[in-house]
Short mmCIF file of C-alpha atoms in Angstrom, two decimals:
data_model
loop_
_atom_site.label_atom_id
_atom_site.label_comp_id
_atom_site.label_asym_id
_atom_site.label_seq_id
_atom_site.Cartn_x
_atom_site.Cartn_y
_atom_site.Cartn_z
CA MET J 960 41.09 75.79 30.23
CA TRP J 961 38.32 74.50 28.00
CA THR J 962 39.13 71.96 25.62
CA HIS J 963 36.34 69.81 23.10
CA LEU J 964 36.10 66.33 22.88
CA SER J 965 38.37 64.21 20.44
CA ASP J 966 36.72 63.06 17.13
CA ASP J 967 36.68 59.03 18.82
CA VAL J 968 34.77 60.30 22.33
CA LEU J 969 32.40 62.56 20.08
CA MET J 970 32.19 59.16 18.13
CA ASP J 971 31.00 57.33 21.10
CA MET J 972 28.65 60.25 22.26
CA VAL J 973 26.95 59.68 18.65
CA GLU J 974 26.41 55.93 19.48
CA GLY J 975 25.31 56.53 23.00
CA ALA J 976 28.68 54.63 24.10
CA ALA J 977 30.25 58.17 25.71
CA GLY J 978 30.74 58.34 29.86
CA ASP J 979 28.95 60.73 32.13
CA LYS J 980 32.13 63.11 31.96
CA ALA J 981 31.89 63.50 27.86
CA GLU J 982 27.88 63.64 27.97
CA ARG J 983 28.09 66.67 30.39
CA HIS J 984 30.53 68.39 28.61
CA VAL J 985 28.23 68.30 25.23
CA ALA J 986 25.59 69.23 27.31
CA ALA J 987 27.79 72.66 28.13
CA CYS J 988 29.62 72.95 24.83
CA ALA J 989 27.46 74.13 22.08
CA SER J 990 30.28 73.79 19.42
CA CYS J 991 30.80 69.49 20.37
CA ARG J 992 26.76 69.25 20.38
CA ALA J 993 26.38 70.87 17.23
CA ARG J 994 29.41 68.31 15.75
CA VAL J 995 27.38 65.23 17.33
CA ASP J 996 23.94 66.73 16.04
CA GLU J 997 25.32 66.44 12.51
CA ALA J 998 26.89 63.87 12.69
CA ARG J 999 23.74 61.85 13.83
CA THR J 1000 21.85 63.40 11.07
CA ALA J 1001 24.13 62.12 8.89
CA LEU J 1002 24.34 58.46 10.43
CA GLY J 1003 20.34 58.41 9.76
CA TRP J 1004 20.78 59.48 6.33
CA THR J 1005 23.14 56.21 5.67
CA ALA J 1006 20.52 54.25 6.79
CA ALA J 1007 18.25 54.79 3.40
CA ALA J 1008 21.17 53.73 1.16
CA THR J 1009 20.29 50.43 1.09
CA VAL J 1010 21.53 47.72 -1.00
CA PRO J 1011 18.93 46.36 -3.33
CA GLU J 1012 18.24 42.73 -2.42
CA PRO J 1013 18.67 40.26 -5.10
CA ILE J 1014 16.08 38.03 -5.92
CA PRO J 1015 16.52 34.78 -3.64
CA SER J 1016 17.62 32.54 -6.58
CA TYR J 1017 20.81 35.00 -7.07
CA TRP J 1018 22.44 33.31 -4.24
CA ASP J 1019 22.39 29.79 -5.53
CA VAL J 1020 23.57 31.30 -8.74
CA MET J 1021 26.64 33.11 -7.50
CA ARG J 1022 27.64 29.71 -5.02
CA ARG J 1023 27.26 27.98 -8.60
CA ARG J 1024 29.27 30.65 -10.21
CA VAL J 1025 32.24 30.45 -7.73
CA ALA J 1026 32.04 26.77 -7.74
CA GLN J 1027 32.72 26.61 -11.08
CA SER J 1028 35.94 29.43 -11.18
CA LEU J 1029 37.50 27.24 -8.39
CA VAL J 1030 37.22 23.93 -10.81
CA GLU J 1031 39.41 26.03 -13.12
CA ALA J 1032 41.64 27.51 -10.56
CA PRO J 1033 45.05 26.94 -9.37
CA ALA J 1034 44.93 23.83 -6.72
CA VAL J 1035 44.87 25.19 -2.83
CA ARG J 1036 48.76 26.06 -1.70
CA SER J 1037 50.37 24.13 0.61
CA ARG J 1038 51.23 25.06 4.03
CA ARG J 1039 54.69 23.66 4.50
CA PRO J 1040 57.27 25.88 4.15
CA LEU J 1041 59.65 26.22 1.23
CA TRP J 1042 62.39 24.62 3.41
CA ALA J 1043 60.30 21.62 3.50
CA ALA J 1044 59.91 21.75 -0.55
CA ALA J 1045 63.50 21.99 -0.81
CA ALA J 1046 64.23 18.96 1.69
CA ALA J 1047 61.21 17.12 -0.31
CA GLY J 1048 63.73 17.66 -3.20
CA ALA J 1049 66.75 16.70 -2.16
CA ALA J 1050 65.15 13.73 0.03
CA LEU J 1051 63.98 12.41 -3.51
CA ILE J 1052 67.21 12.68 -5.37
CA ALA J 1053 69.10 11.02 -2.37
CA VAL J 1054 66.58 8.29 -3.17
CA VAL J 1055 66.82 7.74 -7.01
CA VAL J 1056 70.75 8.42 -6.59
CA ILE J 1057 71.52 6.40 -3.76
CA GLY J 1058 68.78 4.32 -2.85
CA PRO J 1059 67.17 3.49 -0.07
CA GLY J 1060 69.09 1.95 2.75
CA LYS J 1061 72.55 2.07 0.62
CA ALA J 1062 75.58 3.90 1.56
CA PRO J 1063 76.76 6.97 -0.10
CA VAL J 1064 78.36 6.14 -3.13
CA PRO J 1065 82.07 6.91 -3.04
CA PRO J 1066 83.37 9.55 -5.20
CA ARG J 1067 84.40 7.98 -8.56
CA ALA J 1068 87.33 8.81 -10.90
CA THR J 1069 84.55 9.94 -13.28
CA PRO J 1070 83.94 13.69 -13.77
CA ALA J 1071 82.07 15.23 -10.86
CA ALA J 1072 79.02 16.18 -12.95
CA SER J 1073 77.82 12.79 -14.17
CA LEU J 1074 75.53 12.13 -10.97
CA PRO J 1075 74.45 14.62 -8.54
CA ALA J 1076 75.75 14.64 -5.14
CA TRP J 1077 73.64 14.03 -1.79
CA SER J 1078 73.34 16.87 0.16
CA PRO J 1079 71.30 17.90 3.44
CA LEU J 1080 71.19 21.00 2.59
CA PRO J 1081 68.36 22.37 0.59
CA PRO J 1082 68.82 22.48 -3.60
CA ASN J 1083 69.94 25.72 -5.07
CA ASP J 1084 70.15 27.15 -8.38
CA GLU J 1085 73.45 25.89 -8.44
CA ASP J 1086 72.61 22.15 -7.55
CA PRO J 1087 73.15 19.87 -10.77
CA ALA J 1088 70.53 17.61 -9.13
CA LEU J 1089 67.81 20.40 -10.50
CA PRO J 1090 68.12 19.82 -14.08
CA ILE J 1091 66.84 16.15 -13.93
CA LEU J 1092 64.06 16.74 -11.64
CA GLU J 1093 63.09 19.92 -13.89
CA LEU J 1094 63.00 17.53 -16.46
CA VAL J 1095 60.60 14.92 -14.94
CA VAL J 1096 58.55 17.29 -12.93
CA ALA J 1097 58.03 20.09 -15.40
CA PRO J 1098 55.37 18.40 -17.97
CA THR J 1099 53.77 17.26 -14.84
CA VAL J 1100 53.08 20.34 -13.65
CA ALA J 1101 52.57 21.59 -17.03
CA ALA J 1102 49.89 19.42 -17.78
CA ALA J 1103 47.97 19.56 -13.97
CA THR J 1104 44.45 19.86 -13.90
CA PRO J 1105 44.17 22.28 -12.16
CA ALA J 1106 46.97 23.91 -12.76
CA ALA J 1107 49.50 23.38 -10.23
CA PHE J 1108 49.96 26.68 -8.03
CA CYS J 1109 53.62 26.67 -7.94
CA SER J 1110 56.47 28.48 -9.70
CA ASP J 1111 59.69 26.30 -9.19
CA VAL J 1112 60.32 22.80 -9.01
CA SER J 1113 61.08 23.16 -5.19
CA GLU J 1114 58.06 24.89 -4.46
CA CYS J 1115 55.93 21.91 -6.71
CA VAL J 1116 57.91 18.99 -5.13
CA GLY J 1117 57.15 20.29 -1.79
CA GLY J 1118 53.62 20.52 -2.35
CA LEU J 1119 52.80 16.97 -3.60
CA SER J 1120 51.19 14.16 -1.84
CA ASP J 1121 53.11 11.17 -0.31
CA GLU J 1122 51.43 9.40 -3.24
CA GLU J 1123 52.77 11.61 -5.66
CA SER J 1124 55.85 12.12 -4.39
CA GLY J 1125 56.17 7.92 -4.38
CA GLU J 1126 55.13 8.62 -8.57
CA LEU J 1127 57.66 11.62 -8.84
CA ALA J 1128 60.43 8.59 -7.47
CA ASP J 1129 59.65 6.02 -9.67
CA ALA J 1130 59.75 8.72 -12.80
CA LEU J 1131 63.15 9.45 -11.65
CA ARG J 1132 64.39 5.97 -11.16
CA ALA J 1133 62.54 5.09 -14.82
CA GLN J 1134 64.48 7.93 -15.95
CA LEU J 1135 67.59 6.80 -14.89
CA ALA J 1136 67.49 3.54 -15.77
CA ALA J 1137 66.72 4.71 -19.41
CA GLY J 1138 70.28 6.25 -19.13
CA ARG J 1139 69.35 9.90 -18.75
CA THR J 1140 72.18 11.36 -17.20
CA LEU J 1141 72.73 15.37 -16.60
CA MET V 1131 32.74 35.10 23.08
CA ALA V 1132 33.98 38.33 21.62
CA ASN V 1133 31.97 41.55 23.03
CA ASP V 1134 32.93 44.87 21.72
CA GLU V 1135 33.12 47.76 24.18
CA ALA V 1136 29.54 48.69 24.31
CA GLY V 1137 29.15 44.62 25.50
CA ARG V 1138 27.73 43.95 21.68
CA VAL V 1139 27.90 40.07 20.90
CA SER V 1140 30.46 40.20 17.95
CA ARG V 1141 29.47 38.88 14.22
CA PHE V 1142 33.00 37.35 13.88
CA ARG V 1143 33.04 34.81 16.83
CA PRO V 1144 35.09 31.63 16.09
CA ARG V 1145 32.62 29.24 14.16
CA GLU V 1146 33.20 25.55 14.35
CA GLU V 1147 31.84 24.90 11.19
CA ASP V 1148 34.15 27.93 9.57
CA ARG V 1149 37.15 25.75 11.16
CA LEU V 1150 35.97 22.36 9.67
CA ALA V 1151 35.39 23.77 6.46
CA ILE V 1152 38.73 25.45 6.31
CA GLU V 1153 40.63 22.58 7.48
CA ALA V 1154 38.95 20.51 4.65
CA CYS V 1155 40.15 23.13 2.18
CA GLN V 1156 43.53 23.36 3.09
CA ARG V 1157 43.57 19.03 2.55
CA GLY V 1158 42.31 20.00 -0.76
CA GLU V 1159 38.56 19.08 -0.05
CA ARG V 1160 37.42 21.87 -2.85
CA GLU V 1161 33.38 21.25 -2.16
CA ALA V 1162 34.12 22.36 1.74
CA PHE V 1163 34.81 26.02 0.19
CA ASP V 1164 31.01 25.99 -0.85
CA VAL V 1165 30.05 26.46 2.90
CA LEU V 1166 32.05 29.21 3.48
CA VAL V 1167 30.70 31.17 0.11
CA GLU V 1168 27.20 30.07 1.34
CA ARG V 1169 27.72 31.45 4.80
CA TYR V 1170 29.36 35.02 4.12
CA GLN V 1171 28.48 35.67 0.03
CA ARG V 1172 25.43 38.23 1.05
CA ASP V 1173 27.95 39.99 3.35
CA VAL V 1174 30.64 40.38 0.76
CA TYR V 1175 28.10 41.46 -2.07
CA ARG V 1176 27.01 43.72 0.23
CA LEU V 1177 30.26 45.38 1.03
CA CYS V 1178 31.40 45.41 -2.70
CA TYR V 1179 27.88 46.72 -3.87
CA ARG V 1180 28.71 49.87 -1.10
CA TYR V 1181 32.17 49.92 -3.32
CA VAL V 1182 30.94 49.55 -6.91
CA ASN V 1183 26.86 51.22 -6.90
CA ASN V 1184 26.09 48.54 -8.81
CA HIS V 1185 25.00 44.96 -8.80
CA HIS V 1186 27.00 43.58 -12.21
CA ASP V 1187 30.60 44.99 -11.16
CA ALA V 1188 29.26 43.42 -7.18
CA SER V 1189 28.90 40.38 -8.70
CA ASP V 1190 32.03 39.83 -10.25
CA LEU V 1191 33.86 41.54 -7.11
CA VAL V 1192 32.35 38.64 -4.84
CA GLN V 1193 33.16 35.79 -7.10
CA ASP V 1194 36.80 37.46 -7.65
CA VAL V 1195 36.77 37.71 -3.57
CA PHE V 1196 36.06 34.29 -3.33
CA LEU V 1197 38.20 33.05 -5.65
CA LYS V 1198 41.34 35.06 -4.31
CA ALA V 1199 40.04 33.62 -0.65
CA TYR V 1200 40.51 29.99 -2.14
CA ARG V 1201 43.93 30.63 -3.32
CA ALA V 1202 44.86 31.87 -0.13
CA ILE V 1203 43.37 29.98 2.03
CA GLY V 1204 45.98 27.12 2.43
CA ARG V 1205 48.14 30.09 4.05
CA PHE V 1206 45.42 30.85 6.64
CA ARG V 1207 46.53 30.22 9.86
CA GLY V 1208 43.66 31.39 12.26
CA ASP V 1209 45.48 34.56 13.41
CA SER V 1210 42.16 36.22 13.17
CA ALA V 1211 38.79 35.70 12.21
CA PHE V 1212 37.89 33.92 9.23
CA PRO V 1213 35.73 36.93 8.33
CA THR V 1214 37.96 39.23 9.42
CA TRP V 1215 40.53 37.76 6.82
CA LEU V 1216 37.73 37.54 4.12
CA TYR V 1217 36.65 41.16 4.75
CA ARG V 1218 39.79 42.27 4.32
CA ILE V 1219 40.47 40.39 1.13
CA ALA V 1220 37.18 42.25 -0.14
CA VAL V 1221 37.81 45.73 0.75
CA ASN V 1222 41.29 45.15 -0.62
CA THR V 1223 39.75 43.63 -4.01
CA CYS V 1224 37.12 46.77 -4.15
CA LEU V 1225 39.94 49.43 -3.71
CA ASN V 1226 41.91 47.62 -6.72
CA PHE V 1227 38.74 47.58 -8.80
CA ARG V 1228 37.92 51.29 -7.64
CA ALA V 1229 41.34 52.40 -8.86
CA SER V 1230 41.85 50.47 -12.10
CA ARG V 1231 38.18 51.62 -13.42
CA HIS V 1232 35.82 53.68 -11.83
CA ARG V 1233 32.44 53.13 -13.33
CA PRO V 1234 29.58 55.15 -12.72
CA SER V 1235 26.53 53.93 -11.12
CA GLU V 1236 24.23 51.78 -13.35
CA GLU V 1237 20.77 50.94 -12.93
CA LEU V 1238 20.06 47.69 -11.25
CA LYS V 1239 17.97 45.12 -13.61
CA ASP V 1240 14.60 44.55 -12.64
CA ASP V 1241 14.97 40.62 -12.87
CA VAL V 1242 17.54 40.75 -10.07
CA VAL V 1243 15.91 42.85 -7.75
CA ASP V 1244 12.98 42.51 -5.51
CA ALA V 1245 9.61 44.38 -6.35
CA GLY V 1246 9.50 45.65 -2.75
CA PRO V 1247 7.50 48.48 -1.90
CA ARG V 1248 4.87 50.47 -4.43
CA VAL V 1249 7.02 52.07 -6.97
CA ASP V 1250 5.77 55.75 -5.83
CA ASP V 1251 7.00 55.21 -2.54
CA ARG V 1252 10.26 53.55 -4.30
CA MET V 1253 11.21 56.47 -6.61
CA GLU V 1254 11.95 58.91 -3.26
CA ASP V 1255 13.42 56.36 -1.39
CA ASP V 1256 15.71 55.19 -4.25
CA GLU V 1257 16.49 59.06 -5.26
CA LEU V 1258 17.62 59.49 -1.62
CA SER V 1259 19.47 56.16 -1.84
CA GLN V 1260 21.53 56.92 -4.58
CA GLN V 1261 22.15 60.45 -3.36
CA VAL V 1262 23.59 58.83 -0.08
CA ARG V 1263 25.62 55.94 -1.97
CA GLU V 1264 27.17 58.47 -4.66
CA ALA V 1265 28.31 60.51 -1.45
CA VAL V 1266 29.39 57.79 0.24
CA SER V 1267 31.44 56.55 -2.63
CA ARG V 1268 32.93 60.34 -3.09
CA LEU V 1269 34.39 60.10 0.72
CA PRO V 1270 38.29 59.68 1.28
CA GLU V 1271 39.09 56.11 1.14
CA LYS V 1272 39.83 55.39 4.94
CA GLN V 1273 36.59 57.50 5.65
CA ARG V 1274 34.79 55.42 3.42
CA ALA V 1275 35.92 51.97 4.22
CA THR V 1276 35.35 52.37 7.91
CA LEU V 1277 31.91 53.53 7.23
CA ILE V 1278 31.17 50.89 4.87
CA LEU V 1279 32.45 48.16 7.50
CA LYS V 1280 30.82 50.14 10.50
CA VAL V 1281 27.49 51.01 9.36
CA TYR V 1282 26.79 48.79 6.38
CA ASN V 1283 28.46 45.81 7.51
CA ASP V 1284 27.45 46.29 11.11
CA LEU V 1285 30.69 45.18 12.45
CA THR V 1286 32.73 46.17 15.72
CA HIS V 1287 35.03 48.99 15.97
CA GLU V 1288 37.54 46.49 16.70
CA GLU V 1289 36.58 44.23 13.96
CA VAL V 1290 36.68 47.13 11.61
CA ALA V 1291 40.06 48.05 13.22
CA ALA V 1292 41.34 44.39 12.53
CA ILE V 1293 40.57 44.58 9.00
CA LEU V 1294 41.87 47.77 8.32
CA GLY V 1295 44.93 47.43 10.07
CA SER V 1296 44.25 50.35 12.54
CA THR V 1297 43.18 51.20 15.95
CA VAL V 1298 39.76 51.50 17.35
CA GLY V 1299 40.42 55.01 18.43
CA THR V 1300 41.63 55.65 14.43
CA VAL V 1301 38.33 53.65 13.73
CA LYS V 1302 36.18 56.14 15.55
CA ALA V 1303 37.72 59.34 14.42
CA ASN V 1304 37.43 58.02 11.13
CA LEU V 1305 33.50 57.19 11.29
CA PHE V 1306 32.89 60.82 13.02
CA HIS V 1307 34.90 62.57 9.85
CA ALA V 1308 33.18 60.42 7.35
CA LEU V 1309 29.71 61.26 8.86
CA GLY V 1310 30.61 65.00 9.13
CA ASN V 1311 31.54 64.59 5.35
CA LEU V 1312 28.72 63.26 4.57
CA ARG V 1313 26.33 65.62 6.31
CA LYS V 1314 28.50 68.52 4.19
CA ALA V 1315 27.99 66.60 0.94
CA MET V 1316 24.23 66.01 1.45
CA ALA V 1317 23.31 69.61 2.73
CA GLY V 1318 20.55 70.83 0.76
CA THR V 1319 19.80 67.64 -1.03
CA ALA V 1320 18.39 65.42 1.66
CA PRO V 1321 14.91 65.81 2.91
CA ALA V 1322 15.13 67.20 6.77
CA GLY V 1323 12.39 64.51 7.24
CA ARG V 1324 14.64 62.07 6.65
CA ARG V 1325 16.41 62.57 9.88
CA LEU V 1326 16.03 59.53 12.17
CA ALA V 1327 15.99 59.84 16.12
CA PRO V 1328 19.26 60.57 17.52
CA ASP V 1329 19.20 57.47 19.28
CA ALA V 1330 18.73 55.17 16.21
CA LYS V 1331 21.87 53.13 16.33
CA LYS V 1332 20.84 50.00 13.72
CA THR V 1333 21.82 51.53 10.57
CA GLY V 1334 22.39 48.76 8.46
CA GLU V 1335 20.56 45.96 6.61
CA SER V 1336 20.55 42.60 8.40
#
């Protein structure tokens, strides 16, 4: 049974990369040979469609344009995953609420919502610690230059450097010292 | 060093300079991105130009491609070569652009193009060049992307497959279909003398 070559093998023929078997087939098959010749003709035409080369100084201009757009662009997103962001937020809250090296504060008789509870789990939308974190972080995020590339508190906190995390912890302490409660 | 099936050396072999620049960018050193722009802006420009056929839009697209790449570089993990990743962004950006506002080709302004050959020689070249570019721009989406990347950006079949999320066999078949459709689209318009020798393989600009 006579079977024509598949299109990918014919492309190999056009590029001169087909094997002897394919070469023999094309030599004997007028249909496949015609298709290969047509494709070679079209490939020859593609060489005519050159892209006009910009003047040499254009590339320096383009580099400056890109560099300028980066200045106005959001910062590079951290490679840390979201769970790390959530954990960082929880850890910061723990530092602020219970302080470093202190034992967890036992439950008090006052309403449970007066202080956020330490939890090893990532904070979720219901976590009572998030509102105070939001109050402290949101203005900083909004004023960041370049704009912070994060959409929520957990993501922003996770993207902070060690130094920024320290500043955030200080800010949280100051908020609590000023008497802010949830 | 990565070779394709014909033994050609891949242009996308890992580059130590790329890795260093990418890691610096991921540490927040914005200036390091300039190294990547300098190295790849010409290839990205030519790819974008093939999609839009005019300098103005190609320039805007190049800027957009690099901006998107910078924003996403924190998530680049080196699973593919950087140019493969960058070209994927470029192809998607061009496809989105074409989907949002398809504009006809424009004449290039003289001040952004080299003088090149004499004017009478250029007239015939420009006419054929324009016809071919427009025929390419009318190809079906996958065939056009394959032809642009393989022929004009001189990538291997493997590299094109990686960028388009396809297989080598599909890339070859799409390229063959693209050439067949280009042949039909150009029938009766391209001068017979323009045909290249059958063994001509190098078809793109450097």
